């Protein structure tokens, strides 16, 4: 006798959280539930959707490719969708990033970057360069290496014995400044800790990894561009590689195609995923320079980067990603981005005046409102109350503890973005009165 298979949903606790909402279809900025409701997708379905649900160009590209070739091993083989995607990416990524390694999600893109950085120094005859510096509040994924790079949190606590040691430096968390400054009197003193780490571990640092300008899962922490610019300069001055984790920030989220570009920073390795396929399929890429690549190219097979996934270079994912990039070429995507930015600038100051609001901030299409509580954290009791309120009012938002954020698909109608702000204002007022 058999019964139904139970689905174990991510980041849920069945003893506490409501049952999952059954979604039947999506269109544009909307999700439609089985019981007849319409939700506006205020978080791009976990930060992946760029051009709206069901965009016909991407859907058609996947369907057409599926009739030709659904998959082939990518070790020793290639195919037209991969070659087209590499060419398309070459046109939009920083000029010096001339080599791309395909994988299947953001965590694995980071794992590839980590292994590239460590093995690069080994191949270069400097195996003692095997330490990595990461930021406070960092989050780089849920696989083992990515968890090690991520900050201590409820996501990682159960696996602390599996995590390798990582050096930590301050984040430019201006609202909760780690060195007690304010933006009025700040000269990015939080970077002094990074300088100290390089001095203390001279010749040991393989790489610094950053989420450029925006630490998302850590609480939508937004850095001044000077922080990234000077961190990159410190890293390169000390001979270490710079890894830019652009899994979220890539493809327009911060107002430029890549956040590093917005700060004028040159990374040695860059990771992308989430928006790469426009939100249709899991796919990822890790880019690097010719200098790094040459360290792996040799007659000695021990210098090979022995990393691969069964679905690496999947033709369907490649086709979706090509179509996504073609939408950037043929539709007014950055005009849509600027419209979202304008509405954020207009509405955020109004929310900042409400009770409980400690800080409001924005970068590109991302806005965040941090509420005053007994402390930040994903497990704040406020999270579930806010989430339920938003769903009841037809809006999909998933607060990060006491941080409410808006990260919509670029095609969201302006009136719907205004409605999201109205709903958030109502939620804050209601909670403040309880």
CSV table of C-alpha atoms in Angstrom, one decimal:
chain,number,residue,atom,x,y,z
A,1,UNK,CA,0.0,0.0,0.0
A,2,UNK,CA,1.3,3.4,-0.9
A,3,UNK,CA,0.4,6.9,0.1
A,4,UNK,CA,1.2,10.4,-1.2
A,5,UNK,CA,4.8,11.6,-1.1
A,6,UNK,CA,5.3,14.4,1.4
A,7,UNK,CA,7.1,17.5,0.0
A,8,UNK,CA,9.6,19.0,2.3
A,9,UNK,CA,9.6,22.7,1.5
A,10,UNK,CA,12.7,24.9,2.1
A,11,UNK,CA,12.9,27.2,5.1
A,12,UNK,CA,9.6,26.1,6.6
A,13,UNK,CA,8.7,24.7,9.9
A,14,UNK,CA,5.4,22.8,9.7
A,15,UNK,CA,4.7,23.2,13.4
A,16,UNK,CA,4.8,27.0,12.9
A,17,UNK,CA,4.3,28.1,9.3
A,18,UNK,CA,1.0,28.1,7.3
A,19,UNK,CA,0.6,25.4,4.6
A,20,UNK,CA,2.0,26.2,1.2
A,21,UNK,CA,-0.1,28.2,-1.2
A,22,UNK,CA,-1.0,26.2,-4.4
A,23,UNK,CA,0.0,28.2,-7.5
A,24,UNK,CA,-1.6,27.2,-10.8
A,25,UNK,CA,0.0,29.7,-13.2
A,26,UNK,CA,2.0,32.9,-13.5
A,27,UNK,CA,1.7,35.8,-15.9
A,28,UNK,CA,3.7,39.0,-15.9
A,29,UNK,CA,4.1,40.2,-12.3
A,30,UNK,CA,1.3,38.0,-11.1
A,31,UNK,CA,0.8,34.5,-9.6
A,32,UNK,CA,-2.6,32.9,-9.6
A,33,UNK,CA,-3.6,30.5,-6.9
A,34,UNK,CA,-5.7,27.4,-7.2
A,35,UNK,CA,-8.4,28.9,-5.0
A,36,UNK,CA,-8.8,31.9,-7.4
A,37,UNK,CA,-6.6,34.6,-5.8
A,38,UNK,CA,-4.1,36.8,-7.6
A,39,UNK,CA,-0.8,37.7,-5.9
A,40,UNK,CA,1.5,40.3,-7.1
A,41,UNK,CA,5.0,38.9,-7.0
A,42,UNK,CA,7.0,41.4,-5.0
A,43,UNK,CA,10.1,39.3,-4.6
A,44,UNK,CA,10.5,38.0,-8.2
A,45,UNK,CA,9.9,34.4,-6.9
A,46,UNK,CA,13.0,34.4,-4.7
A,47,UNK,CA,14.9,36.9,-6.8
A,48,UNK,CA,15.0,35.0,-10.1
A,49,UNK,CA,12.3,36.5,-12.3
A,50,UNK,CA,13.3,39.5,-14.4
A,51,UNK,CA,10.9,40.0,-17.3
A,52,UNK,CA,7.7,38.5,-15.8
A,53,UNK,CA,6.2,35.0,-15.5
A,54,UNK,CA,5.6,33.2,-18.7
A,55,UNK,CA,7.5,35.6,-21.0
A,56,UNK,CA,6.8,34.1,-24.4
A,57,UNK,CA,10.3,34.7,-25.8
A,58,UNK,CA,11.9,32.5,-23.1
A,59,UNK,CA,9.1,29.9,-23.1
A,60,UNK,CA,9.4,29.5,-26.9
A,61,UNK,CA,13.2,29.3,-26.8
A,62,UNK,CA,13.0,26.4,-24.2
A,63,UNK,CA,10.3,24.6,-26.2
A,64,UNK,CA,12.1,24.9,-29.5
A,65,UNK,CA,15.4,23.7,-28.0
A,66,UNK,CA,13.7,20.8,-26.3
A,67,UNK,CA,12.7,19.4,-29.7
A,68,UNK,CA,16.3,19.5,-30.9
A,69,UNK,CA,18.5,18.6,-27.9
A,70,UNK,CA,17.5,18.4,-24.3
A,71,UNK,CA,20.9,17.5,-22.9
A,72,UNK,CA,24.4,16.1,-23.6
A,73,UNK,CA,27.4,15.6,-21.4
A,74,UNK,CA,29.4,18.8,-21.4
A,75,UNK,CA,32.8,17.1,-20.8
A,76,UNK,CA,34.4,16.9,-24.3
A,77,UNK,CA,31.2,18.1,-26.1
A,78,UNK,CA,29.6,21.4,-26.8
A,79,UNK,CA,26.5,22.6,-28.6
A,80,UNK,CA,25.2,25.7,-30.3
A,81,UNK,CA,23.1,27.1,-27.4
A,82,UNK,CA,26.2,27.0,-25.2
A,83,UNK,CA,28.3,28.8,-27.8
A,84,UNK,CA,25.6,31.4,-28.4
A,85,UNK,CA,25.3,32.0,-24.7
A,86,UNK,CA,29.0,32.4,-24.2
A,87,UNK,CA,29.0,35.0,-27.0
A,88,UNK,CA,26.0,36.8,-25.6
A,89,UNK,CA,27.5,36.9,-22.1
A,90,UNK,CA,30.8,38.1,-23.5
A,91,UNK,CA,29.0,41.2,-24.8
A,92,UNK,CA,27.6,42.2,-21.4
A,93,UNK,CA,30.1,41.0,-18.9
A,94,UNK,CA,33.3,42.9,-17.9
A,95,UNK,CA,35.8,42.8,-20.7
A,96,UNK,CA,38.6,41.1,-18.8
A,97,UNK,CA,36.4,38.1,-17.8
A,98,UNK,CA,37.2,36.0,-20.9
A,99,UNK,CA,36.4,32.5,-19.6
A,100,UNK,CA,33.2,31.0,-18.4
A,101,UNK,CA,32.4,27.8,-16.5
A,102,UNK,CA,28.7,26.7,-16.6
A,103,UNK,CA,27.0,25.0,-13.6
A,104,UNK,CA,23.5,24.8,-12.3
A,105,UNK,CA,22.7,27.2,-9.4
A,106,UNK,CA,24.1,30.0,-7.4
A,107,UNK,CA,25.7,27.9,-4.7
A,108,UNK,CA,27.5,25.8,-7.2
A,109,UNK,CA,28.7,28.9,-9.0
A,110,UNK,CA,30.3,29.9,-5.7
A,111,UNK,CA,31.7,26.5,-5.1
A,112,UNK,CA,33.4,26.7,-8.6
A,113,UNK,CA,34.8,30.1,-7.8
A,114,UNK,CA,36.2,28.9,-4.4
A,115,UNK,CA,37.8,25.9,-6.0
A,116,UNK,CA,39.2,28.0,-8.8
A,117,UNK,CA,40.8,30.5,-6.4
A,118,UNK,CA,42.3,27.9,-4.1
A,119,UNK,CA,43.7,25.7,-6.9
A,120,UNK,CA,44.9,28.7,-8.9
A,121,UNK,CA,47.5,29.4,-6.1
A,122,UNK,CA,48.4,25.7,-5.8
A,123,UNK,CA,49.0,25.6,-9.6
A,124,UNK,CA,51.0,28.8,-9.3
A,125,UNK,CA,53.3,27.2,-6.8
A,126,UNK,CA,51.9,29.0,-3.8
A,127,UNK,CA,49.9,26.4,-1.9
A,128,UNK,CA,50.2,28.4,1.3
A,129,UNK,CA,47.8,30.9,-0.1
A,130,UNK,CA,44.7,28.9,1.0
A,131,UNK,CA,42.8,31.3,3.3
A,132,UNK,CA,39.6,33.1,2.2
A,133,UNK,CA,38.2,36.3,3.6
A,134,UNK,CA,34.5,36.9,3.7
A,135,UNK,CA,32.2,39.6,5.0
A,136,UNK,CA,30.2,39.7,8.2
A,137,UNK,CA,26.5,38.9,7.4
A,138,UNK,CA,27.6,37.1,4.2
A,139,UNK,CA,25.4,34.5,2.5
A,140,UNK,CA,26.8,32.6,-0.4
A,141,UNK,CA,24.5,29.5,-0.6
A,142,UNK,CA,23.6,26.2,1.1
A,143,UNK,CA,26.2,23.8,-0.3
A,144,UNK,CA,29.1,23.0,2.0
A,145,UNK,CA,31.7,25.4,0.7
A,146,UNK,CA,29.2,28.2,0.3
A,147,UNK,CA,28.0,27.6,3.8
A,148,UNK,CA,31.6,28.0,5.1
A,149,UNK,CA,31.9,31.3,3.4
A,150,UNK,CA,28.6,32.4,4.8
A,151,UNK,CA,28.3,34.1,8.2
A,152,UNK,CA,27.1,32.2,11.3
A,153,UNK,CA,23.3,32.1,11.1
A,154,UNK,CA,20.3,29.8,11.6
A,155,UNK,CA,21.1,28.6,8.0
A,156,UNK,CA,24.5,27.2,9.0
A,157,UNK,CA,24.3,26.5,12.8
A,158,UNK,CA,23.5,22.8,12.5
A,159,UNK,CA,26.5,22.3,10.2
A,160,UNK,CA,29.2,24.2,12.0
A,161,UNK,CA,31.4,21.1,12.3
A,162,UNK,CA,31.4,20.7,8.5
A,163,UNK,CA,32.5,24.3,7.8
A,164,UNK,CA,36.1,25.2,7.2
A,165,UNK,CA,37.6,28.2,8.9
A,166,UNK,CA,37.1,31.5,7.1
A,167,UNK,CA,38.6,34.9,8.0
A,168,UNK,CA,35.9,37.6,8.6
A,169,UNK,CA,36.0,41.3,7.9
A,170,UNK,CA,33.4,44.0,8.6
A,171,UNK,CA,30.5,44.7,6.3
A,172,UNK,CA,29.6,48.3,5.6
A,173,UNK,CA,26.3,47.9,7.5
A,174,UNK,CA,25.7,51.6,7.9
A,175,UNK,CA,22.5,51.4,10.0
A,176,UNK,CA,24.3,49.1,12.5
A,177,UNK,CA,27.9,50.4,11.9
A,178,UNK,CA,30.4,47.9,13.2
A,179,UNK,CA,32.8,50.7,14.2
A,180,UNK,CA,30.3,53.2,15.6
A,181,UNK,CA,30.3,55.7,12.7
A,182,UNK,CA,27.5,57.4,10.8
A,183,UNK,CA,27.5,58.3,7.1
A,184,UNK,CA,28.0,61.9,8.1
A,185,UNK,CA,31.4,61.2,9.7
A,186,UNK,CA,32.4,58.0,8.0
A,187,UNK,CA,35.6,57.4,6.0
A,188,UNK,CA,34.9,53.7,5.5
A,189,UNK,CA,36.8,52.9,8.7
A,190,UNK,CA,35.2,49.5,8.6
A,191,UNK,CA,37.8,48.5,6.1
A,192,UNK,CA,40.6,48.8,8.6
A,193,UNK,CA,39.8,45.3,9.7
A,194,UNK,CA,40.4,44.0,6.1
A,195,UNK,CA,43.8,45.8,6.1
A,196,UNK,CA,44.7,44.1,9.4
A,197,UNK,CA,43.7,40.7,8.2
A,198,UNK,CA,46.1,41.0,5.2
A,199,UNK,CA,48.9,42.1,7.5
A,200,UNK,CA,48.3,39.3,10.0
A,201,UNK,CA,48.1,36.7,7.2
A,202,UNK,CA,50.6,38.0,4.8
A,203,UNK,CA,51.1,35.6,1.9
A,204,UNK,CA,48.2,33.3,3.1
A,205,UNK,CA,45.2,34.9,1.5
A,206,UNK,CA,43.9,33.3,-1.7
A,207,UNK,CA,40.8,35.5,-2.2
A,208,UNK,CA,38.3,37.9,-0.8
A,209,UNK,CA,34.7,37.1,-1.6
A,210,UNK,CA,32.0,39.8,-1.6
A,211,UNK,CA,28.4,40.3,-2.6
A,212,UNK,CA,29.0,43.6,-4.3
A,213,UNK,CA,27.0,46.6,-3.0
A,214,UNK,CA,24.1,44.4,-1.7
A,215,UNK,CA,24.2,41.6,0.9
A,216,UNK,CA,20.8,40.1,0.3
A,217,UNK,CA,20.0,37.2,2.6
A,218,UNK,CA,22.0,38.9,5.4
A,219,UNK,CA,19.3,41.6,5.6
A,220,UNK,CA,19.4,43.5,2.4
A,221,UNK,CA,22.5,45.4,3.6
A,222,UNK,CA,23.5,48.1,1.1
A,223,UNK,CA,27.1,49.2,0.9
A,224,UNK,CA,28.4,52.6,-0.2
A,225,UNK,CA,30.2,52.1,-3.5
A,226,UNK,CA,33.4,53.4,-1.9
A,227,UNK,CA,33.4,50.3,0.3
A,228,UNK,CA,33.6,48.0,-2.6
A,229,UNK,CA,36.1,50.1,-4.5
A,230,UNK,CA,38.5,50.3,-1.6
A,231,UNK,CA,38.1,46.7,-0.6
A,232,UNK,CA,39.0,45.7,-4.2
A,233,UNK,CA,42.0,47.9,-4.1
A,234,UNK,CA,43.2,46.4,-0.8
A,235,UNK,CA,42.7,42.9,-2.1
A,236,UNK,CA,44.6,43.5,-5.3
A,237,UNK,CA,47.4,45.5,-3.6
A,238,UNK,CA,48.0,42.4,-1.4
A,239,UNK,CA,48.0,40.0,-4.4
A,240,UNK,CA,44.8,38.2,-3.6
A,241,UNK,CA,42.0,37.3,-6.0
A,242,UNK,CA,38.7,39.1,-5.7
A,243,UNK,CA,35.5,37.0,-6.1
A,244,UNK,CA,32.3,38.9,-6.9
A,245,UNK,CA,29.2,36.9,-6.0
A,246,UNK,CA,26.7,38.5,-8.3
A,247,UNK,CA,24.2,35.7,-8.1
A,248,UNK,CA,21.5,38.2,-7.0
A,249,UNK,CA,23.0,41.5,-8.1
A,250,UNK,CA,23.6,40.5,-11.7
A,251,UNK,CA,21.4,41.4,-14.6
A,252,UNK,CA,20.2,44.9,-13.6
A,253,UNK,CA,19.1,44.4,-10.0
A,254,UNK,CA,21.2,47.2,-8.6
A,255,UNK,CA,20.6,49.5,-11.6
A,256,UNK,CA,23.6,48.5,-13.8
A,257,UNK,CA,24.0,45.1,-15.5
A,258,UNK,CA,26.3,44.0,-12.7
A,259,UNK,CA,26.9,45.7,-9.4
A,260,UNK,CA,30.6,45.6,-9.7
A,261,UNK,CA,30.3,47.6,-12.9
A,262,UNK,CA,28.3,50.3,-10.9
A,263,UNK,CA,31.3,50.7,-8.5
A,264,UNK,CA,33.9,50.5,-11.2
A,265,UNK,CA,35.4,47.4,-9.7
A,266,UNK,CA,37.3,44.7,-11.5
A,267,UNK,CA,36.9,41.2,-10.0
A,268,UNK,CA,39.1,38.2,-10.9
A,269,UNK,CA,36.2,35.8,-10.6
A,270,UNK,CA,32.5,36.5,-10.9
A,271,UNK,CA,29.5,34.3,-10.1
A,272,UNK,CA,26.0,34.7,-11.7
A,273,UNK,CA,22.8,32.7,-11.5
A,274,UNK,CA,19.2,33.6,-10.5
A,275,UNK,CA,18.3,36.1,-13.2
A,276,UNK,CA,20.5,34.4,-15.8
A,277,UNK,CA,17.6,32.5,-17.4
A,278,UNK,CA,15.0,35.2,-16.6
A,279,UNK,CA,13.7,33.0,-13.8
A,280,UNK,CA,12.7,30.0,-15.9
A,281,UNK,CA,15.4,27.3,-15.3
A,282,UNK,CA,18.3,26.7,-12.8
A,283,UNK,CA,21.5,27.7,-14.5
A,284,UNK,CA,24.7,29.4,-13.4
A,285,UNK,CA,28.0,30.6,-14.6
A,286,UNK,CA,31.4,31.5,-13.1
A,287,UNK,CA,33.6,33.8,-15.0
A,288,UNK,CA,37.3,34.4,-14.7
A,289,UNK,CA,40.3,36.0,-16.4
A,290,UNK,CA,42.8,34.7,-18.9
A,291,UNK,CA,45.5,34.9,-16.2
A,292,UNK,CA,43.5,32.6,-13.9
A,293,UNK,CA,42.6,30.2,-16.7
A,294,UNK,CA,46.1,29.8,-17.9
A,295,UNK,CA,47.1,28.4,-14.5
A,296,UNK,CA,44.9,25.4,-15.2
A,297,UNK,CA,45.9,24.9,-18.9
A,298,UNK,CA,48.9,22.5,-18.9
A,299,UNK,CA,50.0,19.0,-20.1
A,300,UNK,CA,50.0,18.0,-16.4
A,301,UNK,CA,46.5,16.7,-15.7
A,302,UNK,CA,46.8,17.3,-12.0
A,303,UNK,CA,46.4,21.0,-12.8
A,304,UNK,CA,42.8,20.4,-14.2
A,305,UNK,CA,39.9,21.9,-12.4
A,306,UNK,CA,38.1,18.6,-11.6
A,307,UNK,CA,34.7,20.0,-11.0
A,308,UNK,CA,31.6,19.2,-13.1
A,309,UNK,CA,27.9,18.6,-12.8
A,310,UNK,CA,25.7,16.2,-14.8
A,311,UNK,CA,23.6,19.1,-16.1
A,312,UNK,CA,26.5,21.5,-16.7
A,313,UNK,CA,25.9,23.5,-19.9
A,314,UNK,CA,22.4,22.2,-20.2
A,315,UNK,CA,21.0,23.2,-23.7
A,316,UNK,CA,17.6,24.2,-22.3
A,317,UNK,CA,19.2,26.5,-19.7
A,318,UNK,CA,21.5,27.9,-22.3
A,319,UNK,CA,18.5,28.6,-24.6
A,320,UNK,CA,16.6,30.3,-21.8
A,321,UNK,CA,19.6,32.5,-20.9
A,322,UNK,CA,20.1,33.5,-24.6
A,323,UNK,CA,16.5,34.5,-24.8
A,324,UNK,CA,16.8,36.4,-21.5
A,325,UNK,CA,19.7,38.4,-22.9
A,326,UNK,CA,17.9,39.1,-26.1
A,327,UNK,CA,15.1,40.7,-24.1
A,328,UNK,CA,17.6,43.1,-22.7
A,329,UNK,CA,18.5,43.9,-26.4
A,330,UNK,CA,15.0,44.3,-27.7
A,331,UNK,CA,12.8,45.6,-24.8
A,332,UNK,CA,13.2,48.8,-22.7
A,333,UNK,CA,14.5,46.8,-19.7
A,334,UNK,CA,16.6,49.6,-18.2
A,335,UNK,CA,13.7,52.1,-18.6
A,336,UNK,CA,11.6,49.7,-16.5
A,337,UNK,CA,14.4,49.5,-14.0
A,338,UNK,CA,14.5,53.3,-13.8
A,339,UNK,CA,10.8,53.4,-13.2
A,340,UNK,CA,11.1,51.1,-10.3
A,341,UNK,CA,14.0,53.2,-8.9
A,342,UNK,CA,11.9,56.3,-9.2
A,343,UNK,CA,9.0,54.8,-7.3
A,344,UNK,CA,11.3,53.5,-4.6
A,345,UNK,CA,12.8,57.0,-4.1
A,346,UNK,CA,9.3,58.5,-4.0
A,347,UNK,CA,7.7,56.1,-1.5
A,348,UNK,CA,10.5,55.0,0.8
A,349,UNK,CA,10.8,58.4,2.6
A,350,UNK,CA,7.1,58.2,3.4
A,351,UNK,CA,7.5,54.8,5.0
A,352,UNK,CA,10.5,56.0,7.0
A,353,UNK,CA,8.2,58.3,9.0
A,354,UNK,CA,6.0,55.4,10.2
A,355,UNK,CA,6.3,53.8,13.7
A,356,UNK,CA,8.9,51.0,14.2
A,357,UNK,CA,10.8,52.0,11.0
A,358,UNK,CA,14.5,52.2,12.0
A,359,UNK,CA,16.0,52.5,8.5
A,360,UNK,CA,15.0,52.5,4.9
A,361,UNK,CA,17.4,52.0,2.0
A,362,UNK,CA,17.4,51.2,-1.7
A,363,UNK,CA,19.7,50.3,-4.5
A,364,UNK,CA,18.5,49.9,-8.1
A,365,UNK,CA,15.3,47.9,-8.1
A,366,UNK,CA,15.7,46.7,-4.4
A,367,UNK,CA,14.2,48.6,-1.5
A,368,UNK,CA,14.3,47.6,2.2
A,369,UNK,CA,12.7,48.8,5.4
A,370,UNK,CA,14.3,47.7,8.6
A,371,UNK,CA,12.0,47.7,11.6
A,372,UNK,CA,13.1,48.3,15.1
A,373,UNK,CA,13.0,45.2,17.2
A,374,UNK,CA,14.9,43.6,20.0
A,375,UNK,CA,17.5,42.7,17.3
A,376,UNK,CA,17.9,41.8,13.7
A,377,UNK,CA,17.5,38.2,12.6
A,378,UNK,CA,15.7,35.9,10.2
A,379,UNK,CA,13.9,34.2,13.1
A,380,UNK,CA,12.3,37.4,14.4
A,381,UNK,CA,8.7,36.8,15.5
A,382,UNK,CA,7.7,39.7,13.4
A,383,UNK,CA,8.4,37.8,10.2
A,384,UNK,CA,5.5,35.5,10.2
A,385,UNK,CA,3.0,38.2,11.1
A,386,UNK,CA,4.2,40.4,8.3
A,387,UNK,CA,4.2,37.5,5.8
A,388,UNK,CA,0.6,36.5,6.6
A,389,UNK,CA,-0.6,40.1,6.4
A,390,UNK,CA,1.0,40.5,2.9
A,391,UNK,CA,-0.5,37.3,1.6
A,392,UNK,CA,-3.9,38.2,2.9
A,393,UNK,CA,-3.7,41.5,1.0
A,394,UNK,CA,-2.6,39.8,-2.3
A,395,UNK,CA,1.1,40.5,-2.1
A,396,UNK,CA,4.0,38.0,-2.1
A,397,UNK,CA,6.7,39.4,0.2
A,398,UNK,CA,9.0,37.3,2.4
A,399,UNK,CA,10.5,39.5,5.1
A,400,UNK,CA,14.0,38.7,6.3
A,401,UNK,CA,13.2,38.7,10.0
A,402,UNK,CA,12.5,42.4,10.7
A,403,UNK,CA,13.6,43.5,7.3
A,404,UNK,CA,10.8,44.0,4.7
A,405,UNK,CA,12.2,44.2,1.2
A,406,UNK,CA,10.7,44.8,-2.3
A,407,UNK,CA,12.5,43.2,-5.3
A,408,UNK,CA,9.9,43.0,-8.1
A,409,UNK,CA,10.1,41.7,-11.7
A,410,UNK,CA,11.0,44.6,-14.0
A,411,UNK,CA,7.6,44.4,-15.7
A,412,UNK,CA,5.6,45.2,-12.6
A,413,UNK,CA,3.0,47.9,-13.4
A,414,UNK,CA,3.8,51.1,-11.5
A,415,UNK,CA,0.3,51.1,-9.9
A,416,UNK,CA,1.1,47.6,-8.5
A,417,UNK,CA,4.4,48.8,-7.0
A,418,UNK,CA,2.6,51.7,-5.4
A,419,UNK,CA,0.0,49.2,-4.0
A,420,UNK,CA,2.8,47.1,-2.5
A,421,UNK,CA,4.0,50.2,-0.7
A,422,UNK,CA,0.4,50.9,0.5
A,423,UNK,CA,0.2,47.3,1.9
A,424,UNK,CA,3.5,47.5,3.6
A,425,UNK,CA,2.5,50.8,5.2
A,426,UNK,CA,-0.7,49.2,6.5
A,427,UNK,CA,1.2,46.2,7.9
A,428,UNK,CA,3.6,48.4,9.8
A,429,UNK,CA,0.8,50.5,11.3
A,430,UNK,CA,-1.1,47.4,12.3
A,431,UNK,CA,1.9,45.8,14.0
A,432,UNK,CA,2.8,49.0,15.7
A,433,UNK,CA,-0.6,49.2,17.3
A,434,UNK,CA,-0.6,45.7,18.7
